[in-house]
PDB file of C-alpha atoms and ligand atoms in Angstrom:
ATOM      1  CA  MET A   1      70.250   3.566 -45.587  1.00 92.00           C
ATOM      2  CA  ASN A   2      67.660   6.316 -45.484  1.00 97.00           C
ATOM      3  CA  ARG A   3      68.214   8.823 -42.726  1.00 98.00           C
ATOM      4  CA  LEU A   4      65.962  11.380 -41.014  1.00 98.00           C
ATOM      5  CA  TYR A   5      67.582  14.277 -39.203  1.00 98.00           C
ATOM      6  CA  HIS A   6      65.045  15.223 -36.568  1.00 98.00           C
ATOM      7  CA  VAL A   7      64.266  16.124 -32.985  1.00 98.00           C
ATOM      8  CA  PRO A   8      61.855  13.883 -31.074  1.00 98.00           C
ATOM      9  CA  LEU A   9      59.372  16.585 -30.049  1.00 98.00           C
ATOM     10  CA  SER A  10      58.983  18.285 -33.422  1.00 98.00           C
ATOM     11  CA  PRO A  11      55.520  18.056 -34.979  1.00 98.00           C
ATOM     12  CA  PHE A  12      56.980  18.460 -38.477  1.00 99.00           C
ATOM     13  CA  CYS A  13      59.464  15.618 -37.932  1.00 99.00           C
ATOM     14  CA  ARG A  14      56.737  13.465 -36.399  1.00 99.00           C
ATOM     15  CA  LYS A  15      54.463  13.932 -39.426  1.00 99.00           C
ATOM     16  CA  VAL A  16      57.288  12.635 -41.647  1.00 99.00           C
ATOM     17  CA  ARG A  17      58.077   9.766 -39.240  1.00 99.00           C
ATOM     18  CA  LEU A  18      54.421   8.658 -39.266  1.00 99.00           C
ATOM     19  CA  THR A  19      54.333   8.770 -43.055  1.00 99.00           C
ATOM     20  CA  LEU A  20      57.570   6.786 -43.396  1.00 98.00           C
ATOM     21  CA  ALA A  21      56.422   4.199 -40.870  1.00 98.00           C
ATOM     22  CA  GLU A  22      52.942   3.810 -42.354  1.00 98.00           C
ATOM     23  CA  LYS A  23      54.553   3.166 -45.737  1.00 98.00           C
ATOM     24  CA  ARG A  24      57.065   0.801 -44.076  1.00 98.00           C
ATOM     25  CA  ILE A  25      60.058   2.741 -45.338  1.00 98.00           C
ATOM     26  CA  GLU A  26      63.024   2.023 -43.100  1.00 97.00           C
ATOM     27  CA  VAL A  27      64.923   5.017 -41.858  1.00 98.00           C
ATOM     28  CA  GLU A  28      67.699   5.707 -39.408  1.00 98.00           C
ATOM     29  CA  LEU A  29      66.760   8.504 -36.994  1.00 98.00           C
ATOM     30  CA  VAL A  30      69.558  10.973 -36.288  1.00 98.00           C
ATOM     31  CA  GLU A  31      68.958  13.697 -33.721  1.00 98.00           C
ATOM     32  CA  GLU A  32      69.906  17.148 -34.977  1.00 98.00           C
ATOM     33  CA  ARG A  33      70.376  20.002 -32.527  1.00 97.00           C
ATOM     34  CA  TYR A  34      69.133  22.402 -35.180  1.00 97.00           C
ATOM     35  CA  TRP A  35      69.496  25.463 -32.960  1.00 97.00           C
ATOM     36  CA  GLU A  36      73.290  25.009 -33.097  1.00 97.00           C
ATOM     37  CA  GLN A  37      73.104  25.584 -36.869  1.00 97.00           C
ATOM     38  CA  THR A  38      76.347  23.693 -37.598  1.00 98.00           C
ATOM     39  CA  PRO A  39      77.900  24.099 -41.065  1.00 98.00           C
ATOM     40  CA  ASP A  40      77.148  20.422 -41.827  1.00 97.00           C
ATOM     41  CA  PHE A  41      73.513  20.922 -40.967  1.00 98.00           C
ATOM     42  CA  LEU A  42      73.221  24.126 -42.999  1.00 98.00           C
ATOM     43  CA  ARG A  43      74.774  22.302 -45.959  1.00 97.00           C
ATOM     44  CA  ARG A  44      72.021  19.700 -45.668  1.00 97.00           C
ATOM     45  CA  ASN A  45      69.295  22.334 -45.355  1.00 98.00           C
ATOM     46  CA  PRO A  46      70.214  26.001 -45.849  1.00 97.00           C
ATOM     47  CA  ALA A  47      66.898  26.912 -44.194  1.00 98.00           C
ATOM     48  CA  GLY A  48      68.347  25.520 -40.943  1.00 98.00           C
ATOM     49  CA  LYS A  49      65.235  23.520 -40.053  1.00 98.00           C
ATOM     50  CA  VAL A  50      64.361  19.924 -39.305  1.00 98.00           C
ATOM     51  CA  PRO A  51      63.149  17.546 -40.645  1.00 98.00           C
ATOM     52  CA  VAL A  52      65.731  16.737 -43.293  1.00 98.00           C
ATOM     53  CA  LEU A  53      65.355  13.398 -45.049  1.00 98.00           C
ATOM     54  CA  ARG A  54      68.130  11.630 -46.897  1.00 98.00           C
ATOM     55  CA  VAL A  55      66.435   9.161 -49.197  1.00 96.00           C
ATOM     56  CA  GLU A  56      67.627   7.416 -52.342  1.00 90.00           C
ATOM     57  CA  GLY A  57      70.768   9.572 -52.261  1.00 91.00           C
ATOM     58  CA  ARG A  58      68.973  12.931 -52.203  1.00 95.00           C
ATOM     59  CA  LEU A  59      68.366  15.419 -49.408  1.00 98.00           C
ATOM     60  CA  MET A  60      64.880  16.766 -48.786  1.00 98.00           C
ATOM     61  CA  SER A  61      63.454  19.372 -46.450  1.00 98.00           C
ATOM     62  CA  GLU A  62      60.011  20.899 -45.724  1.00 98.00           C
ATOM     63  CA  SER A  63      57.767  18.310 -44.116  1.00 99.00           C
ATOM     64  CA  GLN A  64      54.735  18.709 -46.374  1.00 98.00           C
ATOM     65  CA  ALA A  65      56.831  18.541 -49.543  1.00 98.00           C
ATOM     66  CA  ILE A  66      58.580  15.444 -48.150  1.00 98.00           C
ATOM     67  CA  CYS A  67      55.287  13.727 -47.269  1.00 98.00           C
ATOM     68  CA  GLU A  68      53.755  14.453 -50.659  1.00 98.00           C
ATOM     69  CA  TRP A  69      56.925  13.220 -52.393  1.00 98.00           C
ATOM     70  CA  LEU A  70      56.763  10.028 -50.323  1.00 98.00           C
ATOM     71  CA  GLU A  71      53.118   9.646 -51.295  1.00 98.00           C
ATOM     72  CA  GLU A  72      53.996   9.857 -54.991  1.00 98.00           C
ATOM     73  CA  ALA A  73      57.166   7.753 -54.814  1.00 97.00           C
ATOM     74  CA  TYR A  74      55.664   5.115 -52.490  1.00 98.00           C
ATOM     75  CA  PRO A  75      51.920   5.187 -53.233  1.00 98.00           C
ATOM     76  CA  ALA A  76      50.913   2.235 -51.033  1.00 98.00           C
ATOM     77  CA  PRO A  77      49.293   2.490 -48.596  1.00 98.00           C
ATOM     78  CA  ALA A  78      47.681   5.690 -49.856  1.00 98.00           C
ATOM     79  CA  LEU A  79      47.617   8.697 -47.544  1.00 98.00           C
ATOM     80  CA  MET A  80      45.965  10.980 -50.075  1.00 98.00           C
ATOM     81  CA  PRO A  81      42.525  10.333 -51.585  1.00 98.00           C
ATOM     82  CA  ARG A  82      42.114  10.017 -55.370  1.00 97.00           C
ATOM     83  CA  ASP A  83      39.377  12.615 -55.733  1.00 97.00           C
ATOM     84  CA  VAL A  84      40.665  16.128 -56.445  1.00 98.00           C
ATOM     85  CA  ASP A  85      38.307  17.857 -53.971  1.00 98.00           C
ATOM     86  CA  ALA A  86      39.219  15.379 -51.259  1.00 98.00           C
ATOM     87  CA  ARG A  87      42.922  16.016 -51.923  1.00 98.00           C
ATOM     88  CA  TYR A  88      42.280  19.725 -51.517  1.00 98.00           C
ATOM     89  CA  GLU A  89      40.675  19.059 -48.142  1.00 98.00           C
ATOM     90  CA  VAL A  90      43.692  17.047 -46.968  1.00 98.00           C
ATOM     91  CA  ARG A  91      46.054  19.865 -47.961  1.00 98.00           C
ATOM     92  CA  ARG A  92      43.839  22.502 -46.336  1.00 98.00           C
ATOM     93  CA  LEU A  93      43.860  20.617 -43.050  1.00 99.00           C
ATOM     94  CA  CYS A  94      47.605  19.874 -43.134  1.00 99.00           C
ATOM     95  CA  ASN A  95      48.106  23.593 -43.473  1.00 98.00           C
ATOM     96  CA  TRP A  96      45.581  24.263 -40.699  1.00 99.00           C
ATOM     97  CA  PHE A  97      47.678  22.250 -38.256  1.00 99.00           C
ATOM     98  CA  ASP A  98      51.144  23.146 -39.515  1.00 99.00           C
ATOM     99  CA  ASP A  99      50.355  26.856 -39.725  1.00 98.00           C
ATOM    100  CA  LYS A 100      47.406  27.950 -37.574  1.00 98.00           C
ATOM    101  CA  PHE A 101      47.564  25.287 -34.870  1.00 99.00           C
ATOM    102  CA  HIS A 102      51.349  25.544 -34.813  1.00 98.00           C
ATOM    103  CA  ASN A 103      51.337  29.318 -34.369  1.00 98.00           C
ATOM    104  CA  GLU A 104      48.452  29.475 -31.905  1.00 98.00           C
ATOM    105  CA  VAL A 105      49.104  26.377 -29.818  1.00 98.00           C
ATOM    106  CA  THR A 106      52.282  24.322 -30.413  1.00 98.00           C
ATOM    107  CA  SER A 107      54.631  27.283 -30.384  1.00 98.00           C
ATOM    108  CA  LYS A 108      52.900  28.716 -27.303  1.00 98.00           C
ATOM    109  CA  LEU A 109      52.931  25.528 -25.220  1.00 98.00           C
ATOM    110  CA  LEU A 110      55.624  23.147 -26.475  1.00 98.00           C
ATOM    111  CA  TYR A 111      58.190  25.711 -27.522  1.00 97.00           C
ATOM    112  CA  GLU A 112      57.761  27.691 -24.302  1.00 97.00           C
ATOM    113  CA  ARG A 113      57.788  24.711 -21.963  1.00 96.00           C
ATOM    114  CA  VAL A 114      60.246  22.381 -23.734  1.00 96.00           C
ATOM    115  CA  ASN A 115      62.322  24.137 -26.382  1.00 96.00           C
ATOM    116  CA  ARG A 116      63.376  26.924 -24.029  1.00 96.00           C
ATOM    117  CA  LYS A 117      64.571  24.342 -21.501  1.00 93.00           C
ATOM    118  CA  VAL A 118      66.355  22.108 -24.024  1.00 92.00           C
ATOM    119  CA  GLN A 119      67.944  25.046 -25.856  1.00 94.00           C
ATOM    120  CA  GLY A 120      68.722  27.001 -22.684  1.00 93.00           C
ATOM    121  CA  THR A 121      66.868  30.126 -23.796  1.00 94.00           C
ATOM    122  CA  GLY A 122      65.204  31.026 -20.509  1.00 95.00           C
ATOM    123  CA  TYR A 123      61.934  30.425 -18.734  1.00 95.00           C
ATOM    124  CA  PRO A 124      58.499  29.966 -20.321  1.00 96.00           C
ATOM    125  CA  ASP A 125      56.580  33.168 -20.994  1.00 97.00           C
ATOM    126  CA  SER A 126      53.418  32.687 -18.951  1.00 98.00           C
ATOM    127  CA  LYS A 127      51.364  34.938 -21.270  1.00 98.00           C
ATOM    128  CA  ASN A 128      52.165  32.650 -24.196  1.00 98.00           C
ATOM    129  CA  VAL A 129      51.437  29.498 -22.207  1.00 98.00           C
ATOM    130  CA  LYS A 130      48.085  30.911 -21.125  1.00 98.00           C
ATOM    131  CA  SER A 131      47.216  31.854 -24.673  1.00 98.00           C
ATOM    132  CA  GLY A 132      48.145  28.380 -26.018  1.00 98.00           C
ATOM    133  CA  ALA A 133      46.108  26.687 -23.283  1.00 98.00           C
ATOM    134  CA  THR A 134      43.082  28.787 -24.267  1.00 98.00           C
ATOM    135  CA  ARG A 135      43.456  28.372 -28.038  1.00 98.00           C
ATOM    136  CA  ILE A 136      43.854  24.588 -27.953  1.00 98.00           C
ATOM    137  CA  LYS A 137      40.240  24.326 -26.751  1.00 98.00           C
ATOM    138  CA  TYR A 138      38.979  26.002 -29.896  1.00 98.00           C
ATOM    139  CA  HIS A 139      41.051  23.662 -32.074  1.00 98.00           C
ATOM    140  CA  LEU A 140      39.815  20.556 -30.234  1.00 99.00           C
ATOM    141  CA  ASP A 141      36.262  21.823 -30.733  1.00 98.00           C
ATOM    142  CA  TYR A 142      36.910  22.256 -34.459  1.00 98.00           C
ATOM    143  CA  MET A 143      38.321  18.721 -34.686  1.00 99.00           C
ATOM    144  CA  ALA A 144      35.261  17.364 -32.878  1.00 98.00           C
ATOM    145  CA  TRP A 145      33.000  19.206 -35.319  1.00 98.00           C
ATOM    146  CA  LEU A 146      34.852  17.615 -38.259  1.00 98.00           C
ATOM    147  CA  LEU A 147      34.883  14.160 -36.684  1.00 98.00           C
ATOM    148  CA  ASP A 148      31.138  14.317 -35.985  1.00 98.00           C
ATOM    149  CA  GLN A 149      30.674  14.303 -39.750  1.00 97.00           C
ATOM    150  CA  ARG A 150      33.594  12.154 -40.924  1.00 97.00           C
ATOM    151  CA  ARG A 151      35.433   8.984 -39.879  1.00 98.00           C
ATOM    152  CA  TRP A 152      38.788  10.717 -40.246  1.00 98.00           C
ATOM    153  CA  LEU A 153      39.640  14.416 -40.250  1.00 98.00           C
ATOM    154  CA  ALA A 154      39.540  14.962 -44.007  1.00 98.00           C
ATOM    155  CA  GLY A 155      36.965  12.323 -44.958  1.00 98.00           C
ATOM    156  CA  ASP A 156      36.345   8.592 -44.872  1.00 97.00           C
ATOM    157  CA  SER A 157      39.947   7.442 -45.048  1.00 98.00           C
ATOM    158  CA  MET A 158      43.028   8.130 -42.961  1.00 98.00           C
ATOM    159  CA  THR A 159      45.240  10.717 -44.653  1.00 99.00           C
ATOM    160  CA  LEU A 160      48.187  13.023 -44.156  1.00 99.00           C
ATOM    161  CA  ALA A 161      45.758  15.428 -42.451  1.00 99.00           C
ATOM    162  CA  ASP A 162      45.355  12.948 -39.586  1.00 99.00           C
ATOM    163  CA  PHE A 163      49.125  12.577 -39.348  1.00 99.00           C
ATOM    164  CA  ALA A 164      49.641  16.351 -39.298  1.00 99.00           C
ATOM    165  CA  ALA A 165      47.128  16.777 -36.477  1.00 99.00           C
ATOM    166  CA  ALA A 166      48.352  13.751 -34.512  1.00 99.00           C
ATOM    167  CA  ALA A 167      51.943  14.924 -34.847  1.00 99.00           C
ATOM    168  CA  HIS A 168      51.136  18.198 -33.069  1.00 99.00           C
ATOM    169  CA  LEU A 169      48.844  16.641 -30.474  1.00 98.00           C
ATOM    170  CA  SER A 170      51.285  13.841 -29.641  1.00 98.00           C
ATOM    171  CA  CYS A 171      54.008  16.406 -28.854  1.00 98.00           C
ATOM    172  CA  LEU A 172      51.580  18.266 -26.601  1.00 98.00           C
ATOM    173  CA  ASP A 173      50.432  15.020 -25.019  1.00 98.00           C
ATOM    174  CA  TYR A 174      54.057  14.334 -24.082  1.00 98.00           C
ATOM    175  CA  ILE A 175      53.819  17.380 -21.802  1.00 98.00           C
ATOM    176  CA  SER A 176      50.225  16.616 -20.695  1.00 98.00           C
ATOM    177  CA  ASP A 177      48.790  19.660 -22.446  1.00 98.00           C
ATOM    178  CA  VAL A 178      45.835  17.949 -24.153  1.00 98.00           C
ATOM    179  CA  ASP A 179      42.493  17.660 -22.375  1.00 98.00           C
ATOM    180  CA  TRP A 180      41.317  14.350 -23.852  1.00 98.00           C
ATOM    181  CA  ASP A 181      38.086  14.515 -21.849  1.00 98.00           C
ATOM    182  CA  ARG A 182      36.863  17.560 -23.754  1.00 98.00           C
ATOM    183  CA  HIS A 183      35.510  15.520 -26.716  1.00 98.00           C
ATOM    184  CA  ALA A 184      35.103  11.728 -26.763  1.00 98.00           C
ATOM    185  CA  VAL A 185      35.161  11.767 -30.557  1.00 98.00           C
ATOM    186  CA  VAL A 186      38.624  13.378 -30.621  1.00 98.00           C
ATOM    187  CA  LYS A 187      39.955  10.954 -28.012  1.00 98.00           C
ATOM    188  CA  ASP A 188      38.556   7.969 -29.989  1.00 98.00           C
ATOM    189  CA  TRP A 189      40.213   9.293 -33.149  1.00 98.00           C
ATOM    190  CA  TYR A 190      43.549   9.638 -31.335  1.00 98.00           C
ATOM    191  CA  VAL A 191      43.266   6.140 -29.798  1.00 98.00           C
ATOM    192  CA  LYS A 192      42.765   4.721 -33.312  1.00 98.00           C
ATOM    193  CA  LEU A 193      45.942   6.440 -34.522  1.00 98.00           C
ATOM    194  CA  LYS A 194      47.945   5.744 -31.395  1.00 98.00           C
ATOM    195  CA  SER A 195      47.179   2.029 -31.725  1.00 97.00           C
ATOM    196  CA  ARG A 196      48.668   1.786 -35.205  1.00 98.00           C
ATOM    197  CA  PRO A 197      52.150   0.309 -35.674  1.00 98.00           C
ATOM    198  CA  CYS A 198      53.305   3.576 -37.305  1.00 98.00           C
ATOM    199  CA  PHE A 199      52.880   5.319 -33.926  1.00 98.00           C
ATOM    200  CA  ARG A 200      55.195   2.977 -32.004  1.00 97.00           C
ATOM    201  CA  SER A 201      58.385   4.903 -32.558  1.00 97.00           C
ATOM    202  CA  LEU A 202      56.736   8.136 -31.350  1.00 98.00           C
ATOM    203  CA  LEU A 203      55.550   6.453 -28.171  1.00 98.00           C
ATOM    204  CA  ALA A 204      59.095   5.218 -27.523  1.00 97.00           C
ATOM    205  CA  ASP A 205      60.541   8.751 -27.575  1.00 97.00           C
ATOM    206  CA  HIS A 206      62.181   9.853 -24.371  1.00 95.00           C
ATOM    207  CA  VAL A 207      63.661  13.319 -23.966  1.00 94.00           C
ATOM    208  CA  PRO A 208      66.489  13.281 -21.372  1.00 92.00           C
ATOM    209  CA  GLY A 209      65.450  15.152 -18.227  1.00 91.00           C
ATOM    210  CA  LEU A 210      61.842  15.294 -19.405  1.00 94.00           C
ATOM    211  CA  PRO A 211      60.163  11.899 -19.026  1.00 95.00           C
ATOM    212  CA  PRO A 212      56.684  11.524 -20.563  1.00 97.00           C
ATOM    213  CA  PRO A 213      53.643  11.104 -18.297  1.00 97.00           C
ATOM    214  CA  ARG A 214      52.382   7.514 -17.844  1.00 96.00           C
ATOM    215  CA  HIS A 215      49.333   8.018 -20.045  1.00 97.00           C
ATOM    216  CA  TYR A 216      51.539   9.050 -23.014  1.00 98.00           C
ATOM    217  CA  ILE A 217      52.364   5.442 -23.926  1.00 95.00           C
ATOM    218  CA  ASP A 218      49.145   3.949 -22.596  1.00 94.00           C
ATOM    219  CA  LEU A 219      46.826   2.868 -25.441  1.00 92.00           C
ATOM    220  CA  ASP A 220      43.893   2.801 -23.039  1.00 87.00           C
ATOM    221  CA  PHE A 221      44.359   6.178 -21.342  1.00 88.00           C
TER     222      PHE A 221
HETATM  223  N1  GSH B   1      57.836  24.424 -42.665  1.00 78.92           N
HETATM  224  C1  GSH B   1      58.841  23.587 -42.053  1.00 78.92           C
HETATM  225  C2  GSH B   1      58.914  23.922 -40.579  1.00 78.92           C
HETATM  226  C3  GSH B   1      59.978  23.110 -39.864  1.00 78.92           C
HETATM  227  C4  GSH B   1      60.329  23.734 -38.530  1.00 78.92           C
HETATM  228  O1  GSH B   1      59.969  24.885 -38.222  1.00 78.92           O
HETATM  229  N2  GSH B   1      61.056  22.969 -37.725  1.00 78.92           N
HETATM  230  C5  GSH B   1      61.551  23.524 -36.473  1.00 78.92           C
HETATM  231  C6  GSH B   1      61.676  22.446 -35.414  1.00 78.92           C
HETATM  232  S1  GSH B   1      60.073  21.929 -34.884  1.00 78.92           S
HETATM  233  C7  GSH B   1      62.903  24.114 -36.748  1.00 78.92           C
HETATM  234  O2  GSH B   1      63.757  23.452 -37.311  1.00 78.92           O
HETATM  235  N3  GSH B   1      63.103  25.395 -36.382  1.00 78.92           N
HETATM  236  C8  GSH B   1      64.348  26.062 -36.591  1.00 78.92           C
HETATM  237  C9  GSH B   1      64.157  27.453 -37.118  1.00 78.92           C
HETATM  238  O3  GSH B   1      63.001  27.863 -37.347  1.00 78.92           O
HETATM  239  O4  GSH B   1      65.161  28.121 -37.294  1.00 78.92           O
HETATM  240  C10 GSH B   1      58.468  22.117 -42.271  1.00 78.92           C
HETATM  241  O5  GSH B   1      57.288  21.816 -42.423  1.00 78.92           O
HETATM  242  O6  GSH B   1      59.388  21.284 -42.339  1.00 78.92           O
END
């Protein structure tokens, strides 16, 4: 059986979960308290990070490398376009969310508000939270600008770029940190993704001691 070592509110793990589910690849989810850095975990991934995927007898880490491997090993349904320029755009946007958005927003809001609590590393730093709450507006504006020109973030078809973005936003939505009223076009895009079967497992996530708000699972929020 394939196995994904993950934590529920990790955008990198969620991107891999969406990709696996969209491609209908069955996987057992195993929660990994990565901050405990157990010897078993470090044997699976010496970098000490989740996600780690055990598939077809091999161990894989690094979410983007995993997703692109899945795309090549399980090409249907496609999550990368065929055209070389369009593929570039998907990769650029995956990196936008996993690097820039992650550093400016996810780490400032989710990691301060949730990871500190779960890992027992103190109280949120209000300066960071304020900065994340300001920066997310700029990112939502950028997404709206893209979606005014395209059906999906990277072009006319749904791709890994949409999964990367939705993975971050869904974590932040779990803690009510996304202003969905800022841009109707971004909300419509998220509703389309949230309604897909691949999203079901994410909507079922429940972190002990931190229940999601009602709108988190609501498809008509
Ligand atoms: N570039 C990695 C980042 C993964 C990552 O940072 N995961 C976090 C959890 S959301 C983690 O395991 N952090 C532990 C650490 O940085 O030591 C990927 O895309 O898989």
